[in-house]
Short mmCIF file of C-alpha atoms and ligand atoms in Angstrom, two decimals:
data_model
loop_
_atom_site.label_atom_id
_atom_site.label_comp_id
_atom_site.label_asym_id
_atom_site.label_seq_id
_atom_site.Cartn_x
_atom_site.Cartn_y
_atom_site.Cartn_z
CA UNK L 101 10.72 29.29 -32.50
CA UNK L 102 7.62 28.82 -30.86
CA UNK L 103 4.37 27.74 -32.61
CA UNK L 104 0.30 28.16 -32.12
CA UNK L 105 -2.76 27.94 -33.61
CA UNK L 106 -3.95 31.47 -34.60
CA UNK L 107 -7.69 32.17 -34.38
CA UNK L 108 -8.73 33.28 -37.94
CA UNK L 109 -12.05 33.11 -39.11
CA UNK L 110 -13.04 32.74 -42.96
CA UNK L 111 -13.96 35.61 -44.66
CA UNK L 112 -14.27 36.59 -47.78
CA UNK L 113 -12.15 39.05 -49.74
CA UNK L 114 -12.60 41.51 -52.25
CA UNK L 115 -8.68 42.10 -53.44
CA UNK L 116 -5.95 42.03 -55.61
CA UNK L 117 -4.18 38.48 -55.75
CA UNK L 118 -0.49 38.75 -55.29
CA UNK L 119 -0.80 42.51 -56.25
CA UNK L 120 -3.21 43.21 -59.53
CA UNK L 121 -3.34 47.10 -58.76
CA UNK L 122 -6.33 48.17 -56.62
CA UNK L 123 -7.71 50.10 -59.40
CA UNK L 124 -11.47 50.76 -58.81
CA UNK L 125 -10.24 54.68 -58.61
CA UNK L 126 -8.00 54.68 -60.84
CA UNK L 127 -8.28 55.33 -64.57
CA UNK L 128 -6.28 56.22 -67.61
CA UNK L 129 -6.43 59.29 -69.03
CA UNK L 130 -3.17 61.66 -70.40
CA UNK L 131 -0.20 63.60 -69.30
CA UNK L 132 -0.53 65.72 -65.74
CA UNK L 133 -3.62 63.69 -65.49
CA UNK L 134 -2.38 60.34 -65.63
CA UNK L 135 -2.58 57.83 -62.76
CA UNK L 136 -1.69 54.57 -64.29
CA UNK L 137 1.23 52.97 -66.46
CA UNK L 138 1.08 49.37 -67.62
CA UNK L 139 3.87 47.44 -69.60
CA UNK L 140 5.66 44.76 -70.37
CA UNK L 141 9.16 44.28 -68.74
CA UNK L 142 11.43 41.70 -67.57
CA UNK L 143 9.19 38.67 -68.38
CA UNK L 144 6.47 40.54 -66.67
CA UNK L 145 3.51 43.18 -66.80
CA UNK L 146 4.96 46.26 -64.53
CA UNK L 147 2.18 48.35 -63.47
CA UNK L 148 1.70 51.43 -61.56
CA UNK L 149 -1.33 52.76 -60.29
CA UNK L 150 -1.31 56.25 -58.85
CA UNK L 151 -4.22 57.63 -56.70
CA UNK L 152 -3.40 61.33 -58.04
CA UNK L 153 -2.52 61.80 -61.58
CA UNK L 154 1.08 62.48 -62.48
CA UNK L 155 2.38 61.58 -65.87
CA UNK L 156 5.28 63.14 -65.42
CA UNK L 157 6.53 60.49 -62.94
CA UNK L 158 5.10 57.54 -64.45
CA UNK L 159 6.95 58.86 -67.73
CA UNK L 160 10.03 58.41 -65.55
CA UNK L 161 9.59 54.82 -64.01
CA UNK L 162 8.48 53.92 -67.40
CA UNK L 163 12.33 54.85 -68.85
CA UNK L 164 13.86 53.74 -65.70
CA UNK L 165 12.59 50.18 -65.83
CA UNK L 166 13.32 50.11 -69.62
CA UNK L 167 16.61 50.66 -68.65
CA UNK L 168 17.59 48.43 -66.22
CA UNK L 169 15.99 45.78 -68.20
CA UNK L 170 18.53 46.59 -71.07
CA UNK L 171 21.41 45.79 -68.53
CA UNK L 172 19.54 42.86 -66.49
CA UNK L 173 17.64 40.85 -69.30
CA UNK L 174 19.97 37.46 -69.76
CA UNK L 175 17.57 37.22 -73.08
CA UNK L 176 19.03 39.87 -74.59
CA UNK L 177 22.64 39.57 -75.74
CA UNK L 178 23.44 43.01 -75.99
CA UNK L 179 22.62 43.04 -71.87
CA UNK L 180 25.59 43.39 -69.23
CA UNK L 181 24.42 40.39 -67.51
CA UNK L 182 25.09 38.52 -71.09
CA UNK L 183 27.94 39.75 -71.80
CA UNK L 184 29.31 39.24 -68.76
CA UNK L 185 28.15 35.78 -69.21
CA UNK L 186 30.08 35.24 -71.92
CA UNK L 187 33.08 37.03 -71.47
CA UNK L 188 33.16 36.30 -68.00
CA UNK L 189 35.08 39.46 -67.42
CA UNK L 190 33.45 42.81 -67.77
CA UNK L 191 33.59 46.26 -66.07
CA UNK L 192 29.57 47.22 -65.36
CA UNK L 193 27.63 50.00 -64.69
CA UNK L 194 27.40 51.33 -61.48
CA UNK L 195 23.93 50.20 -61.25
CA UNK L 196 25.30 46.57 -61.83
CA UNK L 197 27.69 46.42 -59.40
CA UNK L 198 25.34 47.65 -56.97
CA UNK L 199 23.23 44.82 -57.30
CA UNK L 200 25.76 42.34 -57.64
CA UNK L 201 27.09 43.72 -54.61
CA UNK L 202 23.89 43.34 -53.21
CA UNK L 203 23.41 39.63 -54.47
CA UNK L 204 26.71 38.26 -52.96
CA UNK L 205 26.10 40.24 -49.64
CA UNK L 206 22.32 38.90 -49.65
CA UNK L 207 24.01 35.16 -50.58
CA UNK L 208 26.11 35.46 -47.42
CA UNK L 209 23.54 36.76 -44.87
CA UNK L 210 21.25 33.53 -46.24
CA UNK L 211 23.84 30.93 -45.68
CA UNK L 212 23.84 30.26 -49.54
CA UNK L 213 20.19 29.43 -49.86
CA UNK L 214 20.00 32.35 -52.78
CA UNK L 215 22.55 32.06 -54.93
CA UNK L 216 23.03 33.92 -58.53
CA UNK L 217 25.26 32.03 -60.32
CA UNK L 218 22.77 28.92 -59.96
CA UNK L 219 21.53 30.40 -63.59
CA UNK L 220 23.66 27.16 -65.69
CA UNK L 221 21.28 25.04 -63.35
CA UNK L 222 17.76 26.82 -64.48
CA UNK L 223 18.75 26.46 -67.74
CA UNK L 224 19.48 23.17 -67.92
CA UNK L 225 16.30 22.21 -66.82
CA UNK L 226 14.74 24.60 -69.25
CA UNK L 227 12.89 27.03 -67.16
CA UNK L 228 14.41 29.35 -69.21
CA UNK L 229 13.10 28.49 -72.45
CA UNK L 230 10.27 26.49 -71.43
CA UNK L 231 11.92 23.23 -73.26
CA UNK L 232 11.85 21.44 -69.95
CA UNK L 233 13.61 18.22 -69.08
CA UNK L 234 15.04 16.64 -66.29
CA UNK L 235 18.90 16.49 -66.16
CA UNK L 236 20.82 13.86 -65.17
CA UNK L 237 22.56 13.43 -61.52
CA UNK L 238 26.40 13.53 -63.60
CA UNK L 239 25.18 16.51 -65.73
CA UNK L 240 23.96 18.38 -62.13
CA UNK L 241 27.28 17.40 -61.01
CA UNK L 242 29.40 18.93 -63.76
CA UNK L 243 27.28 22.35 -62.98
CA UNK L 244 27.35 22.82 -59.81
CA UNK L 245 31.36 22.70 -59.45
CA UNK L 246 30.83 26.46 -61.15
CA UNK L 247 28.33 27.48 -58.59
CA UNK L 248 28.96 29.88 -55.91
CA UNK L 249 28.68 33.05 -55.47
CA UNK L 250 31.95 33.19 -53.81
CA UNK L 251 33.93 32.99 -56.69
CA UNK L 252 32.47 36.32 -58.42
CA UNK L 253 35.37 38.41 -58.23
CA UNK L 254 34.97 42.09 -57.97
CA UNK L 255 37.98 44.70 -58.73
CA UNK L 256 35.90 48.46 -58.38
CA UNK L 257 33.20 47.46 -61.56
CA UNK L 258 35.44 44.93 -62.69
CA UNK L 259 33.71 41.86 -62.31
CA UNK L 260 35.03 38.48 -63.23
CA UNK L 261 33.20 35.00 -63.11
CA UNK L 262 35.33 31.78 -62.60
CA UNK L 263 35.86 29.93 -66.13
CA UNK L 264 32.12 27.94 -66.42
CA UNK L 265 30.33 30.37 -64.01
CA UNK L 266 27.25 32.44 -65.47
CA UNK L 267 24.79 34.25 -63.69
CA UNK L 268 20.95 35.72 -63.71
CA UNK L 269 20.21 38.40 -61.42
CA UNK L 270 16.11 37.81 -61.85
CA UNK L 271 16.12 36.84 -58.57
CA UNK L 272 16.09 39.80 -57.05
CA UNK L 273 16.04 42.60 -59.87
CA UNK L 274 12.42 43.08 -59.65
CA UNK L 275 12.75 43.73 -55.80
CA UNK L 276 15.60 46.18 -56.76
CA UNK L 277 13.43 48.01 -59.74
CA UNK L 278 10.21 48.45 -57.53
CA UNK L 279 12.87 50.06 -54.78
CA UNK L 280 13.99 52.37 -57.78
CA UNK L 281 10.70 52.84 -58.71
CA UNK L 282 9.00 53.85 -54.82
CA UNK L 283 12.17 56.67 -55.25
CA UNK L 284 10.90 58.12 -58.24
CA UNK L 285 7.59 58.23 -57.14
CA UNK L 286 8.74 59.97 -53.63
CA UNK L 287 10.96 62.37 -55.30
CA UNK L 288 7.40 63.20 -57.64
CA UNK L 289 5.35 63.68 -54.29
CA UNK L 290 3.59 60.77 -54.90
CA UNK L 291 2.29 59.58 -51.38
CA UNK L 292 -0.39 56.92 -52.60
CA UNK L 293 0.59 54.17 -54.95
CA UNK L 294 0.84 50.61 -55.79
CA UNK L 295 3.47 49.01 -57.75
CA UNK L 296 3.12 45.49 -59.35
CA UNK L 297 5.70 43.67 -60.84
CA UNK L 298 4.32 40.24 -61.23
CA UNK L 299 4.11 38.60 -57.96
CA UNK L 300 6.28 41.86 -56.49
CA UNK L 301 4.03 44.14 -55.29
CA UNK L 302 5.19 47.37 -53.31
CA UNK L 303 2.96 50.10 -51.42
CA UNK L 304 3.29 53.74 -51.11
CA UNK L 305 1.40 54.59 -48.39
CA UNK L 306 -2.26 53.90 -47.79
CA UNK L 307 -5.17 54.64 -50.70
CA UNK L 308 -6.06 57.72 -51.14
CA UNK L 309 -9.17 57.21 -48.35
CA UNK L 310 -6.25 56.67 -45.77
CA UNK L 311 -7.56 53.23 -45.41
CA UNK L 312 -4.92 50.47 -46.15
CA UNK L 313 -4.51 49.08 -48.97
CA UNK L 314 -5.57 45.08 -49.31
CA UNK L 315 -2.84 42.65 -51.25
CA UNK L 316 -3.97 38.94 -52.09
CA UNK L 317 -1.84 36.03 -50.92
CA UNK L 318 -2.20 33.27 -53.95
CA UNK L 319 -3.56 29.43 -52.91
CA UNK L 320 -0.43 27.37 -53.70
CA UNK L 321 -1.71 26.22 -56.90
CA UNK L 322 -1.79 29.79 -58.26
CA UNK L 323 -5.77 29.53 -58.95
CA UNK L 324 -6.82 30.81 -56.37
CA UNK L 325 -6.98 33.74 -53.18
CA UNK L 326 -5.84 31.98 -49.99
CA UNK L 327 -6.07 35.38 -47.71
CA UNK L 328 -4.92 38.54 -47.95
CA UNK L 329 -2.96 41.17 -46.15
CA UNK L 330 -4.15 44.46 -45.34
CA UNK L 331 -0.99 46.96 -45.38
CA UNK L 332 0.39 50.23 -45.63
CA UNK L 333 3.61 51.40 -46.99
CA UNK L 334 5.40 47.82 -47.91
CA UNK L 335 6.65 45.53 -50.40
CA UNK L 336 4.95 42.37 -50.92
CA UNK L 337 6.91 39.77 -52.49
CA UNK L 338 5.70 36.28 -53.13
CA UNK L 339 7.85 33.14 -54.79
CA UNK L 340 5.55 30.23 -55.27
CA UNK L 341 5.70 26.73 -57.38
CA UNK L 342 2.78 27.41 -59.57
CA UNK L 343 4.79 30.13 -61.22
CA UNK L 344 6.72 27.95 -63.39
CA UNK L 345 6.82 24.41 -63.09
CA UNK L 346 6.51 21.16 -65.03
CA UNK L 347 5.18 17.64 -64.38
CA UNK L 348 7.03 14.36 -65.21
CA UNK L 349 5.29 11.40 -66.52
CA UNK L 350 4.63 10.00 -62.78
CA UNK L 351 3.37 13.04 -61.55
CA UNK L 352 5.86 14.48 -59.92
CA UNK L 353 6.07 18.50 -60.07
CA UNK L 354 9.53 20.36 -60.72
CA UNK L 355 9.32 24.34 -60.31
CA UNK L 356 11.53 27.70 -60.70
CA UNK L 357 13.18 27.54 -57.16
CA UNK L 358 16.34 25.98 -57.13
CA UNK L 359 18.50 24.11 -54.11
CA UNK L 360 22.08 25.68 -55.25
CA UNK L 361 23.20 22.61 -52.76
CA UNK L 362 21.46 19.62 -54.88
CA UNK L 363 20.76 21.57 -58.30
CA UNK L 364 17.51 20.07 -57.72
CA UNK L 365 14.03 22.06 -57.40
CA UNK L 366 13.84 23.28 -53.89
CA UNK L 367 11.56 20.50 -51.77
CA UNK L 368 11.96 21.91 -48.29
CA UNK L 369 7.78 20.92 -47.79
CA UNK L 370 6.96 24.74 -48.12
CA UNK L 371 4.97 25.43 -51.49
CA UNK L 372 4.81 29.52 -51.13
CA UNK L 373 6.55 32.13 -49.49
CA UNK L 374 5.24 35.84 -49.05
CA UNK L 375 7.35 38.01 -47.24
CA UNK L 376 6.28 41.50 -46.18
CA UNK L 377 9.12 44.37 -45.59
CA UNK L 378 10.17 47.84 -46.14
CA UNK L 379 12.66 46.76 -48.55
CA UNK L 380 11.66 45.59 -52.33
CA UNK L 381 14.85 43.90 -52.57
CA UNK L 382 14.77 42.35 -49.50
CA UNK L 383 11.88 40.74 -49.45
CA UNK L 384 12.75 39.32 -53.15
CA UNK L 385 15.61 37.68 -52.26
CA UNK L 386 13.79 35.93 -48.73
CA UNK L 387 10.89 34.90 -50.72
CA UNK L 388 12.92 32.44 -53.08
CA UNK L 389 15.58 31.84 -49.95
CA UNK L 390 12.74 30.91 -47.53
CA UNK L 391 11.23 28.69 -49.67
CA UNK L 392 15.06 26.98 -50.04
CA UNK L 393 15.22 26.94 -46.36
CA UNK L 394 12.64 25.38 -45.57
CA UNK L 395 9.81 25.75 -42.34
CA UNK L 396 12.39 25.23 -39.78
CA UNK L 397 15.37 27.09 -41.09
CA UNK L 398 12.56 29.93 -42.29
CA UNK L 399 11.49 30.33 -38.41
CA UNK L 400 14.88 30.49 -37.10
CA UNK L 401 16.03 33.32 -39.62
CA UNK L 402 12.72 35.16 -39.08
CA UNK L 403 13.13 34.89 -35.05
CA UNK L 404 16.82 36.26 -35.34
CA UNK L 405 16.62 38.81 -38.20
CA UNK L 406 13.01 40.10 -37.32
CA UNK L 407 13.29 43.20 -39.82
CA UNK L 408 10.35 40.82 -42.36
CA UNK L 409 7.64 39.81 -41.86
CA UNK L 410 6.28 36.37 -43.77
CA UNK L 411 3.44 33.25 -44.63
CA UNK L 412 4.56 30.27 -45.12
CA UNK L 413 2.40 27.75 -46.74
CA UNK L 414 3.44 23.86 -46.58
CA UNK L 415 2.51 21.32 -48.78
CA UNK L 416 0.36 20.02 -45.72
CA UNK L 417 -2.23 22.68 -46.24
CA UNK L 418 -0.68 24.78 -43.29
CA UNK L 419 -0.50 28.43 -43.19
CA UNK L 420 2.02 29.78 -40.82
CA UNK L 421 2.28 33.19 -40.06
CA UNK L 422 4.92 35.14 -38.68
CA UNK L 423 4.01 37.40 -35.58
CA UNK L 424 3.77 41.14 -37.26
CA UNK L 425 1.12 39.73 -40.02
CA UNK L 426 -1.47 38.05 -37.19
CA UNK L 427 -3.48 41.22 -37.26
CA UNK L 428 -3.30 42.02 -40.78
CA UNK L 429 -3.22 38.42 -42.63
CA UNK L 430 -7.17 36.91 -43.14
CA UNK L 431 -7.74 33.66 -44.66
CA UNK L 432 -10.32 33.31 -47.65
CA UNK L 433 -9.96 29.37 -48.47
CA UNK L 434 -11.42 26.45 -46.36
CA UNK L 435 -9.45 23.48 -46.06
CA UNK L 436 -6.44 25.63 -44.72
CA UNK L 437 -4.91 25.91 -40.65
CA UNK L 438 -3.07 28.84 -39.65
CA UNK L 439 -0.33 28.91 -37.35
CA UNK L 440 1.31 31.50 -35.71
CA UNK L 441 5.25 32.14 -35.10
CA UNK L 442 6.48 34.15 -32.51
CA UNK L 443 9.95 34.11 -31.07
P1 ADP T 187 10.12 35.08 -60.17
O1 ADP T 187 11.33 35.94 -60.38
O2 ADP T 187 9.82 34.14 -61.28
O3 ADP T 187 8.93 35.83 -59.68
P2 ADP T 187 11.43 34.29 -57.80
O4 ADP T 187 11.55 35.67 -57.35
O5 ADP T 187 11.04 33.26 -56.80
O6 ADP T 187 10.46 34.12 -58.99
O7 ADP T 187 12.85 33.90 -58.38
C1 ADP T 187 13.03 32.70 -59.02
C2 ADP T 187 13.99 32.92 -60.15
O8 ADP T 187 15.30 33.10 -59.61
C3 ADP T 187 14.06 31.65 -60.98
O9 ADP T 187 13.34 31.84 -62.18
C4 ADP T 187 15.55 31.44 -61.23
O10 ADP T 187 15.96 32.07 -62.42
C5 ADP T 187 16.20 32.13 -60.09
N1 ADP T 187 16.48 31.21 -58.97
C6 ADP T 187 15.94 30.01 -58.69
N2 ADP T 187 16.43 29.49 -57.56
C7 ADP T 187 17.33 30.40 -57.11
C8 ADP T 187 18.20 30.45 -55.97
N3 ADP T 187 18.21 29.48 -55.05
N4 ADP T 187 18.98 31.55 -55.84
C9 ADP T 187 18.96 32.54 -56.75
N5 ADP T 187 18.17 32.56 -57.83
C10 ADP T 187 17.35 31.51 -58.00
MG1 MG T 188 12.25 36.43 -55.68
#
């Protein structure tokens, strides 16, 4: 991996941050006419905006997403994912299995960086039910004998988890949904879009000028636009620390993004990982990896994969960018230095 200092002047953007829909010409109105959806889902506002109206296919994504979240959602008991949980032995949907087969694939091809069954972890340091607290090294211990991925066990859409094992598959179901959801729109006609899932944002095609279509990358404290991307026809997928996070009496910060090695919150000195790609679920699952990985171990995957594109952002106010983005990334915040990285 090779390294330099990009040229990129200051500028300032007018643009959605980490995806709120590009709306200015968009606007609700009913049935054939309609060109936006908004909802909540998974944890999440899910929006779509359209460019042309068609309520016919927003109808559609609307009962799609609904039901994958009734199969995905680990809050609700009635879900496969819970079940599965606690029974540890289920047969699941076809829709399930895909994923899952997806996950353990995903888990393989990033050396165990992402890791599904790391959900006994999250939850034990709350970030599920925002009672946060720091668990102890024995406790982290005890968990982590029932994580990996390896020991899923899958028998057609029989799936069984070893005996403590439980898993969440929010790591990369939004990536899969907005994949789902680009389909539907396709199979509508629908040639200009933009999908937002909270921090996943996907593109169908340009706007409806032809001119692309302008996504915001977040500063790393959340409040903020550090740059943007101008892009056509991609997913957008960001996993940062602001997200979710909580602060211990001396300061320190613990987010979301777990090391399945150390059970501890991932401190690899990146703070925010954007990855850009044709894929939804692709770039959901790199954008939590990465930031696992770490700069190094990022640049190396990127330089032999090179089917993403990402920005990095380290917790020394460095902004490296990965050869595809040069052209499109521009940086709106002072106090930043982008980098380039090229094979
Ligand atoms: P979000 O889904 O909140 O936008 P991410 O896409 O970055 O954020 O995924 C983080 C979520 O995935 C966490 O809330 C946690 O449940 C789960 N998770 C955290 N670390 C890992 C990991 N290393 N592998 C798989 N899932 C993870
Ligand atoms: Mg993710």
């Amino acid at each position: 991996m090779k390294k330099s200092l990009i040229a990129c002047g200051v500028l300032l953007l007018l643009c959605s941050c980490s995806g709120a829909s590009d709306a200015e010409d968009v606007a609700d109105t009913t049935d054939a006419e309609q060109t936006s959806l908004t909802f909540f889902a998974m944890d999440t506002y899910v929006s779509v905006a359209l460019t042309q109206g068609n309520g016919e296919a927003l109808a559609e994504v609307e009962a799609y997403v609904l039901g994958l979240e009734a199969l995905w959602a680990t809050t609700l008991e009635s879900s496969e994912v819970s079940q599965l949980n606690q029974e540890k032995s289920l047969v699941v949907s076809d829709e399930t299995l895909q994923l899952l087969e997806y996950a353990c694939a995903f888990s393989e091809q990033v050396s165990g960086a992402f890791d599904i069954s790391i959900y006994p972890v999250v939850k034990a340091w709350g970030f599920t039910t925002y009672d946060y607290n720091i668990p102890s090294q024995s406790e982290l211990d005890t968990l982590l004998t029932a994580v990996n991925y390896q020991d899923i066990e899958m028998d057609g859409n029989q799936i069984t988890l070893a005996p403590d094992m439980e898993i969440d598959l929010g790591g990369l179901a939004k990536g899969y949904i907005a994949d789902g959801i680009e389909a539907i729109l396709r199979d509508h006609g629908v040639e200009s879009a933009m999908i937002d899932l909270g921090g996943n944002v996907q593109l169908v095609g340009s706007k409806s000028d032809g001119s692309q279509w302008m996504v915001g990358v977040s500063s790393p404290d959340g409040t903020d636009i550090l740059g943007g991307l101008a892009l056509t026809d991609k997913a957008v997928v960001t996993s940062g620390g602001y997200e979710r996070y909580f602060t211990d009496d001396d300061g320190n910060v613990y987010w979301h993004i777990m090391n399945p090695q150390t059970g501890y919150p991932a401190d690899s000195g990146i703070v925010s990982v954007t990855i850009v790609s044709d894929s939804g679920i692709y770039a959901d699952g790199l954008s939590t990896s990465l930031f696992v990985m770490g700069l190094e171990e990022a640049s190396e995957f990127w330089v032999e994969h090179q089917d993403f594109e990402a920005v990095l952002i380290t917790d020394t106010q460095d902004v490296y960018v990965t050869q595809g983005l040069m052209d499109s990334f521009s940086l709106a915040l002072e106090g930043y230095e982008v980098w380039g990285i090229v094979p």
